Amino acid sequence: MSSVPLSATGGSPAPLPFASYDLWQSLLRHRDRLRASSIRALAAADPDRYARLSVEAEGLLLDYSRQLLDAPALADLLALVEASSVPTAIQELFEGAIVNGTEQRPALHVALRDTGVGPGTEPLHLGDFDVRAAVRTERARARAFATSVIGGTRKGATGQRITDVVNIGIGGSDLGPVMATEALKSYANPRLRVHFVSNLDGVQFADTVATLEPAKTLFVICSKTFTTLETLTNARLARRWITDKLGPNAVAKHFAAVSVNHPAMDEFGIAQDVRFTMWDWVGGRYSMWSAIGLSIELAIGPDRYEELLAGGRAMDRHFRSAPLAQNLPVLLGVLGVWNRNLLGCESHAVLPYDQRLHRFPAYLQQLEMESNGKRVRRDGRPVEWDTGTVIWGEPGSNAQHSFFQLLHQGTARVSMDFLLPAKSSVGNQASQDLAAANCLAQAEAFANGHSLEEARSELHAKRLEPARVGELAPHKVHPGDRPNSILAFEKLDAATLGKLVALYEHKVYVQSVIWDINPFDQWGVELGKKLADRLAPAVKGERAADAPGVQALIGRLKRWQGGG
Ligand code: F6P
C-alpha cells in the first residue's frame, strides 16, 4: 500500500527538552523514514513484529505492533527516557522527594497502596511524620467503618439499616470512585447501593435523592480541601434533605467525610469517628487509593478494595524494577510522546471493549489532562514543544457507531488505546467474543487501512459499471496508519483495575518528566473559579457584572426567569 502521511498539515515538531541534540535528530530521521513506509508494510516485512512489539507483565498484555514504529525508533525513544533521567525521577517519586515543585510537596499516592504489611516495603518518613503508620491507621479506620455499614451494625438516626450511600465530591473526589464502582459492579453488594453526585446545578442531587429515604441514606462528603463550591453546595442540600426529615441531630449519623480540612468538617457537623484524613501529599486525581475511595469500598467490600490496592502496588513494583524495554508505564509514556511530538497526534482516544469501563475515559481525562495540560517547564520557562494530549473515548462497540468514521477517514490525527478483557464481566462469553472480534478488527482496520486498489477491485467484483467504480472508490479508501495499541487482560477484577489505573498514573509521570513539566499541580483551574465567585452576585441580581456584555447576557437570562 502506498504510504499516507499521518499529518494533514505536516510541519516539523519543536524539539524536546533533552540534552542530546543528536538523539532528537535521530528521532526525526526515524519519523521521516517510518512515515515513508506504513504500519501495513512494516507488519508485512517482519513476521515477528507482534513478538517484538508486545510485552506482557503483571497480567497485562500491551500489543503496540500497530504503532508506526519499529525497533530502532523504539531504542531511541528509550534512550530519550534515559536522557531525561526518568529512572532517577521514578526513584524520587517513591522516596517522597518534592516532585511537585510549585506546591513544594511530594506526590505519595503510591504510599497509599503500600500499607507496609507485605515484604519489600521500606520505611517512609516525611520529617518526623511516619507515612506508612499514618496510611495504615486510616486504612484500618476506613475498613472498620465500611464493615460496620455493610454489616448493618452502623445504623441511621432512627435505627434503620443503611441501604444507600451517596458520594458527594467532584473531580478527583468523584471520577475515580465512580469509575471504579462502575467497573467493579459485578462484585457489588446488592444490599448497599452507591450513588454519586458531583455536578453543581442541582439536577444530579435531585435525581439521586428522588428515590431514596433519608433514614436509610448515608452521605460521604469527599473533598480534599472541603472548600469546593460544587461539593459544599451539594453537601448543604443533602444536610437540609436529612435534617428536614430527621432533625438536626441526625447529621452525625448520616454524614461521613474525607478531607484534610478538619475545621471545615467541624463546622459542617461531621462527627469525629466518621471523618477520614487524607494528606496534602495526595493529589485529588491520584486519591482513589486514600479514604476518598470509601464509596468504592462500601460498594465492593474491604477485601475486594484491598485487592484493588494490591493491583496498584503490583504495578508500582513493576514500574520501579522492570527494564525500560519491558516497562509498561514507560512504554505507554514513550508511545504517547512519539505520537504527540513526532507524529503530531493532538488527541488520544481510549476505547474499552467492556461496558463496565464506561467511565474509564472520563477518569483518564482528569488524570492526564489536569496533570500534563501545562505550558511552562518546572522552572517557569515556557515549553517549546507540545505537551498533554486531549484524552477522550467511549466504550466499543458503541464508539464504532458514532465517531469511528472520523477516526478512519477524517483528517484529524488521533492515536488510540483499545482495552480488551478476554473474559466477559457478566458471564456472557459469546457476546464478549463478538466484542473482542470487533476490537481486533477495528485495530487492524485503523492500522492497515483499505487502499484505492482494494476499493476498486471490491467494487469491480460487485459488477459495478467502471464509471461508477471510479466515482465510488475514493470514498471507500481507509488511509490506515492510525496508530493504536491494545491493552489486553484476562478479566476486569479489582486487582486488574488497580493495575490499569496505576499504569496510566505512571504513564503520565513518565511523560511529565520527558516534557519537563509538573504533573501534580493544576493552577489552570483557578481563574474560572475566581471569576465565578465574582460573578455569582451579578447572576443573583445583587450587583452589575463588570463587563457590559456579560451584564447584558445576565439580563436576558433574568428576563427568561421572569425577573424583569
Ligand atoms: O478542579 C480542580 C480540583 O482541584 C481537582 O484537582 C480536584 O480533584 C477537584 O477540584 C476537587 O477538589 P476537592 O477534593 O478539594 O473538593
Coordinates of C-alpha atoms and ligand atoms in Angstrom, one line a residue:
M1 CA 0.0 0.0 0.0
S2 CA 1.3 3.5 -0.7
S3 CA 2.2 5.4 2.4
V4 CA -0.1 8.1 3.6
P5 CA 1.2 10.9 5.8
L6 CA -0.3 10.9 9.2
S7 CA -0.3 14.7 9.4
A8 CA -2.6 16.6 7.1
T9 CA -0.6 19.7 7.7
G10 CA 2.9 18.4 8.0
G11 CA 5.5 20.7 9.5
S12 CA 8.4 20.0 11.9
P13 CA 7.6 19.5 15.5
A14 CA 9.5 21.6 18.0
P15 CA 12.4 19.8 19.8
L16 CA 12.1 18.0 23.1
P17 CA 13.8 19.3 26.2
F18 CA 16.7 16.9 26.5
A19 CA 20.4 17.5 26.3
S20 CA 21.1 15.3 23.3
Y21 CA 20.5 17.2 20.0
D22 CA 21.8 14.1 18.2
L23 CA 19.1 12.0 19.8
W24 CA 16.4 14.4 18.7
Q25 CA 17.8 14.5 15.1
S26 CA 17.8 10.7 15.1
L27 CA 14.2 10.6 16.2
L28 CA 13.2 13.0 13.4
R29 CA 15.0 10.7 10.9
H30 CA 13.1 7.7 12.3
R31 CA 9.9 9.7 11.9
D32 CA 10.6 10.5 8.3
R33 CA 11.8 7.0 7.5
L34 CA 8.6 5.5 9.0
R35 CA 6.3 8.0 7.5
A36 CA 7.6 6.9 4.1
S37 CA 6.6 3.4 5.0
S38 CA 3.3 2.3 6.6
I39 CA 2.2 0.1 9.5
R40 CA 0.9 -2.4 7.0
A41 CA 4.3 -2.5 5.2
L42 CA 6.2 -2.8 8.5
A43 CA 4.0 -5.8 9.5
A44 CA 4.4 -7.5 6.2
A45 CA 8.2 -7.1 6.3
D46 CA 8.5 -8.6 9.8
P47 CA 6.6 -11.8 10.7
D48 CA 7.9 -11.4 14.3
R49 CA 6.6 -7.9 14.7
Y50 CA 4.0 -8.9 17.2
A51 CA 6.6 -10.7 19.4
R52 CA 8.9 -7.8 19.0
L53 CA 6.4 -5.1 19.8
S54 CA 4.4 -6.6 22.6
V55 CA 5.0 -7.0 26.3
E56 CA 3.2 -9.0 29.0
A57 CA 3.7 -8.1 32.6
E58 CA 1.6 -8.3 35.7
G59 CA -1.3 -9.9 33.8
L60 CA -1.5 -7.0 31.3
L61 CA -0.5 -7.5 27.7
L62 CA 0.4 -4.4 25.7
D63 CA 0.4 -5.1 22.0
Y64 CA 1.9 -2.0 20.3
S65 CA 2.6 -3.6 17.0
R66 CA 0.0 -1.3 15.3
Q67 CA 2.1 1.8 16.0
L68 CA 4.0 3.5 13.2
L69 CA 7.2 2.4 15.0
D70 CA 9.9 -0.2 14.7
A71 CA 12.7 -1.5 17.0
P72 CA 15.4 1.2 16.0
A73 CA 12.9 4.0 16.7
L74 CA 11.9 2.4 20.0
A75 CA 15.5 2.1 21.0
D76 CA 16.0 5.9 20.6
L77 CA 12.8 6.6 22.5
L78 CA 14.1 4.5 25.3
A79 CA 17.4 6.4 25.1
L80 CA 15.2 9.6 25.4
V81 CA 13.8 8.1 28.7
E82 CA 17.4 7.7 30.0
A83 CA 18.5 11.1 28.7
S84 CA 15.5 12.7 30.5
S85 CA 16.5 11.0 33.8
V86 CA 13.2 9.1 34.1
P87 CA 14.8 6.3 36.2
T88 CA 16.0 8.8 38.8
A89 CA 12.6 10.6 38.7
I90 CA 10.9 7.2 39.4
Q91 CA 13.1 6.7 42.4
E92 CA 12.4 10.2 43.6
L93 CA 8.6 9.7 43.3
F94 CA 8.7 6.6 45.6
E95 CA 11.1 8.1 48.1
G96 CA 8.9 11.1 48.8
A97 CA 11.1 13.8 47.1
I98 CA 9.5 17.1 46.3
V99 CA 8.2 16.2 42.8
N100 CA 5.5 18.9 43.0
G101 CA 7.7 22.0 42.9
T102 CA 5.1 24.8 42.8
E103 CA 3.4 23.4 45.9
Q104 CA 6.6 22.2 47.5
R105 CA 5.2 18.7 48.1
P106 CA 5.9 15.1 47.4
A107 CA 3.3 13.1 45.5
L108 CA 2.9 9.9 47.5
H109 CA -0.2 8.3 46.1
V110 CA 2.0 5.2 45.7
A111 CA 2.3 5.0 49.5
L112 CA -1.5 4.8 49.9
R113 CA -1.5 1.3 48.3
D114 CA 1.6 0.2 50.2
T115 CA 0.3 -0.4 53.7
G116 CA 3.6 -1.8 54.8
V117 CA 2.3 -5.3 55.5
G118 CA 4.0 -7.1 52.7
P119 CA 7.6 -7.8 52.1
G120 CA 9.8 -5.2 50.4
T121 CA 8.2 -2.2 52.0
E122 CA 10.8 0.2 53.1
P123 CA 10.0 2.8 55.9
L124 CA 8.9 6.2 54.6
H125 CA 9.1 9.4 56.7
L126 CA 8.5 13.0 55.8
G127 CA 10.5 14.7 58.5
D128 CA 9.1 13.2 61.7
F129 CA 5.9 12.0 60.1
D130 CA 5.7 8.3 59.6
V131 CA 3.8 7.9 56.3
R132 CA 3.4 4.1 56.5
A133 CA 1.9 4.3 60.0
A134 CA -0.5 7.1 59.1
V135 CA -1.6 5.3 55.9
R136 CA -2.1 2.0 57.9
T137 CA -4.1 3.8 60.6
E138 CA -6.5 5.5 58.2
R139 CA -6.8 2.3 56.1
A140 CA -7.9 0.3 59.3
R141 CA -10.4 3.0 60.2
A142 CA -11.9 3.1 56.7
R143 CA -12.1 -0.7 56.7
A144 CA -13.8 -0.8 60.1
F145 CA -16.3 1.9 59.0
A146 CA -17.1 0.1 55.7
T147 CA -17.5 -3.2 57.5
S148 CA -20.0 -1.6 60.0
V149 CA -22.1 0.0 57.3
I150 CA -22.1 -3.1 55.1
G151 CA -22.8 -5.4 58.0
G152 CA -25.7 -3.2 59.2
T153 CA -24.2 -2.6 62.7
R154 CA -23.8 1.1 61.9
K155 CA -27.4 2.4 61.5
G156 CA -29.1 5.7 60.7
A157 CA -30.6 8.1 63.3
T158 CA -33.9 6.1 63.5
G159 CA -32.1 2.8 64.0
Q160 CA -32.7 1.6 60.4
R161 CA -30.2 -0.1 58.3
I162 CA -28.3 2.0 55.7
T163 CA -29.3 0.9 52.2
D164 CA -28.0 3.7 50.1
V165 CA -24.7 5.6 50.1
V166 CA -24.3 8.9 48.2
N167 CA -20.8 10.1 47.5
I168 CA -20.7 13.9 47.1
G169 CA -17.5 15.1 45.5
I170 CA -16.2 16.4 42.2
G171 CA -13.0 15.9 40.1
G172 CA -10.7 13.5 41.8
S173 CA -13.1 13.2 44.7
D174 CA -15.7 11.7 42.3
L175 CA -14.2 10.4 39.0
G176 CA -12.0 7.7 40.5
P177 CA -14.7 6.4 42.8
V178 CA -17.4 6.5 40.1
M179 CA -15.2 4.8 37.5
A180 CA -14.1 2.0 39.9
T181 CA -17.6 1.4 41.4
E182 CA -19.0 1.1 37.8
A183 CA -16.0 -1.1 36.7
L184 CA -16.4 -3.5 39.6
K185 CA -20.2 -3.6 39.6
S186 CA -20.0 -7.4 39.3
Y187 CA -18.7 -7.5 42.8
A188 CA -21.1 -5.0 44.3
N189 CA -23.2 -5.8 47.4
P190 CA -26.8 -5.7 46.2
R191 CA -28.0 -4.6 49.8
L192 CA -26.0 -1.4 49.7
R193 CA -26.4 0.8 46.6
V194 CA -23.8 3.5 46.0
H195 CA -24.7 6.7 44.1
F196 CA -22.6 9.7 43.1
V197 CA -23.4 13.4 43.0
S198 CA -20.9 15.9 41.6
N199 CA -22.4 18.5 39.4
L200 CA -23.3 21.9 40.6
D201 CA -26.6 22.6 39.0
G202 CA -28.7 20.6 41.5
V203 CA -30.1 18.2 38.9
Q204 CA -28.0 15.2 39.8
F205 CA -28.8 15.7 43.5
A206 CA -32.5 15.9 42.9
D207 CA -32.5 12.9 40.6
T208 CA -30.5 10.8 43.0
V209 CA -32.4 11.5 46.2
A210 CA -35.8 11.2 44.4
T211 CA -35.9 7.5 45.1
L212 CA -34.1 7.5 48.4
E213 CA -35.2 7.5 52.1
P214 CA -33.4 9.9 54.4
A215 CA -33.5 7.4 57.3
K216 CA -31.6 4.8 55.3
T217 CA -29.2 7.1 53.4
L218 CA -25.6 7.8 54.3
F219 CA -23.7 10.7 52.6
V220 CA -20.0 10.6 52.2
I221 CA -18.6 14.1 51.6
C222 CA -15.3 13.8 49.7
S223 CA -13.3 16.9 49.3
K224 CA -9.6 17.2 49.9
T225 CA -9.9 20.9 50.6
F226 CA -13.6 21.0 51.8
T227 CA -13.9 24.3 50.1
T228 CA -15.0 23.2 46.7
L229 CA -18.2 25.1 45.6
E230 CA -19.9 22.2 43.9
T231 CA -19.3 19.8 46.8
L232 CA -20.2 22.2 49.5
T233 CA -23.4 23.3 47.7
N234 CA -24.5 19.6 47.2
A235 CA -23.4 18.8 50.8
R236 CA -25.6 21.6 52.2
L237 CA -28.6 20.4 50.0
A238 CA -28.0 16.9 51.5
R239 CA -27.9 18.2 55.1
R240 CA -31.1 20.1 54.6
W241 CA -32.7 17.0 53.0
I242 CA -31.7 14.9 56.1
T243 CA -32.5 17.5 58.8
D244 CA -35.9 18.4 57.3
K245 CA -37.0 14.8 57.8
L246 CA -34.9 13.6 60.7
G247 CA -33.9 16.7 62.6
P248 CA -30.6 18.4 63.2
N249 CA -29.1 15.6 65.4
A250 CA -29.3 13.2 62.5
V251 CA -26.3 14.8 60.8
A252 CA -23.8 12.8 62.8
K253 CA -25.4 9.5 61.8
H254 CA -26.0 10.3 58.1
F255 CA -22.7 12.0 57.1
A256 CA -19.2 10.8 56.9
A257 CA -16.4 12.9 55.2
V258 CA -12.9 12.6 53.8
S259 CA -10.7 15.7 53.8
V260 CA -7.5 17.4 55.0
N261 CA -9.6 20.3 56.4
H262 CA -10.7 19.4 59.9
P263 CA -12.0 22.9 60.9
A264 CA -14.4 22.8 57.9
M265 CA -15.5 19.3 58.8
D266 CA -16.2 20.5 62.4
E267 CA -18.2 23.4 61.0
F268 CA -20.3 21.1 58.8
G269 CA -21.1 18.8 61.8
I270 CA -19.1 15.7 60.7
A271 CA -18.7 13.5 63.8
Q272 CA -15.1 12.7 64.8
D273 CA -15.4 9.0 64.4
V274 CA -16.6 9.2 60.8
R275 CA -14.1 11.7 59.4
F276 CA -11.2 10.3 57.4
T277 CA -8.0 12.1 56.8
M278 CA -6.0 12.4 53.6
W279 CA -2.9 14.4 53.3
D280 CA -1.7 17.3 51.2
W281 CA 0.8 14.9 49.5
V282 CA -2.0 13.2 47.8
G283 CA -3.3 14.9 44.6
G284 CA -7.1 14.8 44.0
R285 CA -6.8 12.9 40.8
Y286 CA -4.5 10.4 42.4
S287 CA -6.6 9.9 45.5
M288 CA -8.9 7.0 44.9
W289 CA -6.4 4.9 46.9
S290 CA -7.0 7.0 50.0
A291 CA -10.2 7.2 52.1
I292 CA -11.6 9.1 49.0
G293 CA -12.1 5.5 47.8
L294 CA -14.5 4.9 50.7
S295 CA -17.6 4.6 48.4
I296 CA -15.7 2.0 46.3
E297 CA -15.0 0.1 49.5
L298 CA -18.6 0.4 50.6
A299 CA -19.8 -0.9 47.2
I300 CA -17.4 -3.9 46.8
G301 CA -16.3 -4.6 50.4
P302 CA -13.0 -4.1 52.1
D303 CA -11.4 -7.3 50.9
R304 CA -12.0 -6.5 47.2
Y305 CA -11.0 -2.9 47.8
E306 CA -7.7 -4.2 49.2
E307 CA -7.3 -6.3 46.0
L308 CA -7.6 -3.0 44.1
L309 CA -4.8 -1.5 46.2
A310 CA -2.7 -4.7 45.8
G311 CA -3.1 -4.4 42.0
G312 CA -1.8 -0.8 42.1
R313 CA 1.1 -2.0 44.3
A314 CA 2.0 -4.7 41.8
M315 CA 2.2 -2.1 39.0
D316 CA 4.3 0.1 41.3
R317 CA 6.8 -2.7 41.8
H318 CA 6.9 -3.4 38.1
F319 CA 7.4 0.3 37.3
R320 CA 10.3 0.5 39.7
S321 CA 12.0 -2.7 38.7
A322 CA 11.3 -3.7 35.1
P323 CA 13.9 -2.9 32.4
L324 CA 12.8 0.1 30.3
A325 CA 12.1 -2.0 27.2
Q326 CA 9.6 -4.2 29.2
N327 CA 8.3 -1.5 31.5
L328 CA 4.6 -0.9 30.7
P329 CA 4.2 2.6 32.0
V330 CA 7.5 3.7 30.3
L331 CA 6.3 2.1 27.0
L332 CA 2.9 3.8 27.2
G333 CA 4.6 7.0 28.0
V334 CA 7.0 6.9 25.1
L335 CA 4.3 5.8 22.7
G336 CA 2.4 8.9 23.7
V337 CA 5.4 11.1 23.2
W338 CA 6.1 9.5 19.8
N339 CA 2.6 10.1 18.6
R340 CA 2.3 13.6 20.1
N341 CA 5.7 15.1 19.5
L342 CA 6.9 13.2 16.4
L343 CA 3.7 12.2 14.5
G344 CA 1.6 15.2 15.6
C345 CA -1.4 13.4 17.1
E346 CA -3.2 16.0 19.2
S347 CA -5.7 13.7 20.6
H348 CA -5.8 10.2 22.0
A349 CA -8.9 8.0 22.2
V350 CA -9.4 5.4 24.9
L351 CA -11.7 2.6 23.8
P352 CA -12.6 0.0 26.4
Y353 CA -14.3 -3.1 25.0
D354 CA -16.2 -3.8 28.2
Q355 CA -19.2 -1.7 29.2
R356 CA -18.1 -1.9 32.8
L357 CA -15.3 0.5 31.9
H358 CA -17.6 3.2 30.5
R359 CA -16.3 5.8 32.9
F360 CA -12.6 4.9 32.4
P361 CA -12.1 7.5 29.6
A362 CA -13.6 10.2 31.8
Y363 CA -11.4 9.2 34.6
L364 CA -8.3 9.4 32.4
Q365 CA -9.4 12.8 31.1
Q366 CA -8.7 14.3 34.5
L367 CA -5.7 12.2 35.3
E368 CA -3.9 13.0 32.0
M369 CA -5.2 16.4 31.1
E370 CA -5.2 18.0 34.6
S371 CA -1.7 16.6 35.1
N372 CA 0.0 17.2 31.8
G373 CA -2.0 20.1 30.4
K374 CA 0.8 22.5 31.1
R375 CA 2.6 25.2 29.1
V376 CA 5.6 26.1 31.4
R377 CA 8.5 24.0 32.4
R378 CA 9.3 23.1 36.0
D379 CA 11.4 26.3 36.3
G380 CA 8.7 28.5 34.8
R381 CA 10.1 29.0 31.3
P382 CA 7.6 28.4 28.5
V383 CA 7.8 25.0 26.9
E384 CA 8.8 24.9 23.2
W385 CA 7.3 21.5 22.5
D386 CA 3.8 20.0 22.6
T387 CA 2.7 18.6 26.0
G388 CA -0.5 16.9 27.2
T389 CA -2.7 15.1 24.7
V390 CA -6.5 15.6 24.5
I391 CA -8.0 12.4 26.0
W392 CA -11.4 11.2 25.2
G393 CA -13.3 8.0 24.4
E394 CA -16.3 5.7 24.8
P395 CA -16.7 2.0 25.1
G396 CA -16.6 0.0 22.0
S397 CA -18.7 -1.1 20.2
N398 CA -20.9 2.0 20.8
A399 CA -18.0 4.1 19.7
Q400 CA -17.8 2.3 16.3
H401 CA -21.3 3.6 15.5
S402 CA -20.6 7.2 16.4
F403 CA -17.1 8.7 15.9
F404 CA -15.1 5.9 14.3
Q405 CA -16.0 7.3 10.9
L406 CA -13.9 10.3 11.6
L407 CA -11.1 8.2 13.0
H408 CA -11.0 6.0 9.9
Q409 CA -11.4 8.6 7.2
G410 CA -11.3 12.1 8.7
T411 CA -8.3 14.5 8.6
A412 CA -7.8 14.6 12.4
R413 CA -4.7 12.9 13.9
V414 CA -5.8 10.6 16.7
S415 CA -3.9 7.8 18.4
M416 CA -5.8 5.1 20.3
D417 CA -5.7 2.6 23.2
F418 CA -8.1 -0.4 23.0
L419 CA -8.8 -2.1 26.3
L420 CA -9.8 -5.7 25.9
P421 CA -10.7 -8.3 28.6
A422 CA -10.6 -11.9 27.5
K423 CA -13.5 -13.0 29.8
S424 CA -16.9 -11.5 30.0
S425 CA -17.6 -9.4 33.0
V426 CA -21.1 -10.8 33.2
G427 CA -20.6 -14.4 32.2
N428 CA -21.8 -13.9 28.6
Q429 CA -18.8 -15.1 26.8
A430 CA -20.5 -15.3 23.4
S431 CA -21.2 -11.6 23.4
Q432 CA -17.7 -10.7 24.8
D433 CA -16.2 -12.8 22.0
L434 CA -18.1 -10.7 19.4
A435 CA -16.9 -7.6 21.1
A436 CA -13.3 -8.9 21.0
A437 CA -13.6 -9.7 17.3
N438 CA -14.8 -6.1 16.7
C439 CA -12.0 -4.7 18.8
L440 CA -9.3 -6.6 16.9
A441 CA -11.0 -5.8 13.5
Q442 CA -11.0 -2.1 14.3
A443 CA -7.4 -2.1 15.5
E444 CA -6.4 -3.8 12.2
A445 CA -8.5 -1.6 10.1
F446 CA -7.1 1.6 11.7
A447 CA -3.5 0.3 11.2
N448 CA -3.7 -1.2 7.8
G449 CA -6.5 0.7 6.1
H450 CA -8.0 -0.2 2.8
S451 CA -6.2 1.1 -0.3
L452 CA -7.7 2.6 -3.5
E453 CA -6.7 -0.6 -5.5
E454 CA -8.5 -2.7 -2.9
A455 CA -11.6 -0.5 -3.0
R456 CA -11.6 -0.7 -6.8
S457 CA -11.3 -4.4 -7.1
E458 CA -14.0 -4.9 -4.4
L459 CA -16.4 -2.7 -6.5
H460 CA -15.4 -4.5 -9.7
A461 CA -16.2 -7.8 -8.0
K462 CA -19.7 -6.4 -7.3
R463 CA -20.1 -5.9 -11.1
L464 CA -20.5 -2.1 -10.9
E465 CA -20.1 0.0 -14.1
P466 CA -16.4 1.1 -14.5
A467 CA -17.5 4.8 -14.3
R468 CA -19.4 4.1 -11.0
V469 CA -16.3 2.2 -9.7
G470 CA -14.2 5.3 -10.4
E471 CA -16.7 7.6 -8.6
L472 CA -17.2 5.4 -5.6
A473 CA -13.7 4.0 -5.0
P474 CA -12.1 7.2 -3.4
H475 CA -14.9 7.3 -0.8
K476 CA -14.1 3.7 0.2
V477 CA -10.4 4.3 0.9
H478 CA -9.3 4.0 4.5
P479 CA -5.8 5.5 4.7
G480 CA -4.7 3.4 7.6
D481 CA -1.6 4.3 9.7
R482 CA -3.9 5.3 12.6
P483 CA -1.6 4.3 15.4
N484 CA -3.1 2.2 18.1
S485 CA -2.2 -0.2 20.9
I486 CA -4.2 -3.0 22.5
L487 CA -4.1 -3.5 26.3
A488 CA -5.5 -6.9 26.9
F489 CA -6.0 -8.8 30.2
E490 CA -7.8 -11.8 31.5
K491 CA -10.7 -10.2 33.2
L492 CA -11.9 -7.0 34.8
D493 CA -11.4 -7.7 38.5
A494 CA -10.3 -5.4 41.3
A495 CA -6.6 -6.3 41.1
T496 CA -6.6 -5.8 37.3
L497 CA -8.4 -2.4 37.6
G498 CA -5.8 -1.4 40.2
K499 CA -3.0 -2.3 37.8
L500 CA -4.6 -0.4 34.9
V501 CA -5.1 2.8 37.0
A502 CA -1.5 2.7 38.3
L503 CA -0.3 2.0 34.8
Y504 CA -1.8 5.2 33.5
E505 CA -0.8 7.2 36.5
H506 CA 2.8 6.2 35.9
K507 CA 2.5 6.8 32.1
V508 CA 1.5 10.4 32.9
Y509 CA 4.5 10.7 35.2
V510 CA 7.0 9.4 32.6
Q511 CA 5.6 11.9 30.1
S512 CA 5.8 14.8 32.5
V513 CA 9.5 14.1 33.2
I514 CA 10.3 13.9 29.4
W515 CA 8.3 17.2 28.9
D516 CA 9.9 18.8 32.0
I517 CA 6.5 19.9 33.4
N518 CA 4.9 19.5 36.9
P519 CA 2.1 16.9 36.7
F520 CA 1.0 17.4 40.2
D521 CA -0.3 21.0 40.3
Q522 CA -3.4 22.4 38.5
W523 CA -3.2 26.2 38.5
G524 CA -5.3 26.4 35.4
V525 CA -8.5 25.6 37.2
E526 CA -8.2 28.6 39.5
L527 CA -9.0 31.5 37.2
G528 CA -12.5 30.3 36.3
K529 CA -13.3 29.6 39.9
K530 CA -12.3 33.1 41.0
L531 CA -14.4 34.7 38.2
A532 CA -17.4 32.6 39.1
D533 CA -17.1 33.8 42.7
R534 CA -17.1 37.4 41.4
L535 CA -20.0 36.8 39.0
A536 CA -22.3 34.9 41.4
P537 CA -23.7 38.2 43.0
A538 CA -24.3 39.6 39.5
V539 CA -26.2 36.5 38.5
K540 CA -28.3 36.8 41.7
G541 CA -29.0 40.4 40.7
E542 CA -27.2 41.9 43.7
R543 CA -24.8 44.0 41.6
A544 CA -23.9 44.5 38.0
A545 CA -21.2 42.5 36.3
D546 CA -18.0 44.4 35.4
A547 CA -18.2 43.5 31.7
P548 CA -21.2 45.1 29.8
G549 CA -21.6 42.1 27.5
V550 CA -21.8 39.7 30.5
Q551 CA -24.3 42.0 32.2
A552 CA -26.4 42.1 29.0
L553 CA -26.4 38.3 28.8
I554 CA -27.3 38.0 32.5
G555 CA -30.2 40.5 31.8
R556 CA -31.5 38.1 29.1
L557 CA -31.3 35.1 31.5
K558 CA -33.3 37.1 34.1
R559 CA -36.0 38.0 31.6
W560 CA -36.4 34.3 30.8
Q561 CA -36.6 33.7 34.5
G562 CA -39.4 36.3 34.6
G563 CA -37.5 38.6 36.8
G564 CA -37.7 41.7 34.6
Ligands
F6P1 O1 -10.8 21.0 39.5 C1 -9.8 21.3 40.4 C2 -9.7 20.3 41.6 O2 -8.9 21.0 42.5 C3 -9.2 18.9 41.3 O3 -7.9 18.9 41.2 C4 -9.8 18.2 42.4 O4 -9.8 16.8 42.1 C5 -11.2 18.8 42.5 O5 -11.0 20.1 42.2 C6 -11.9 18.6 43.8 O6 -11.2 19.2 44.8 P1 -11.6 18.8 46.3 O7 -11.3 17.3 46.6 O8 -10.7 19.7 47.2 O9 -13.0 19.1 46.6

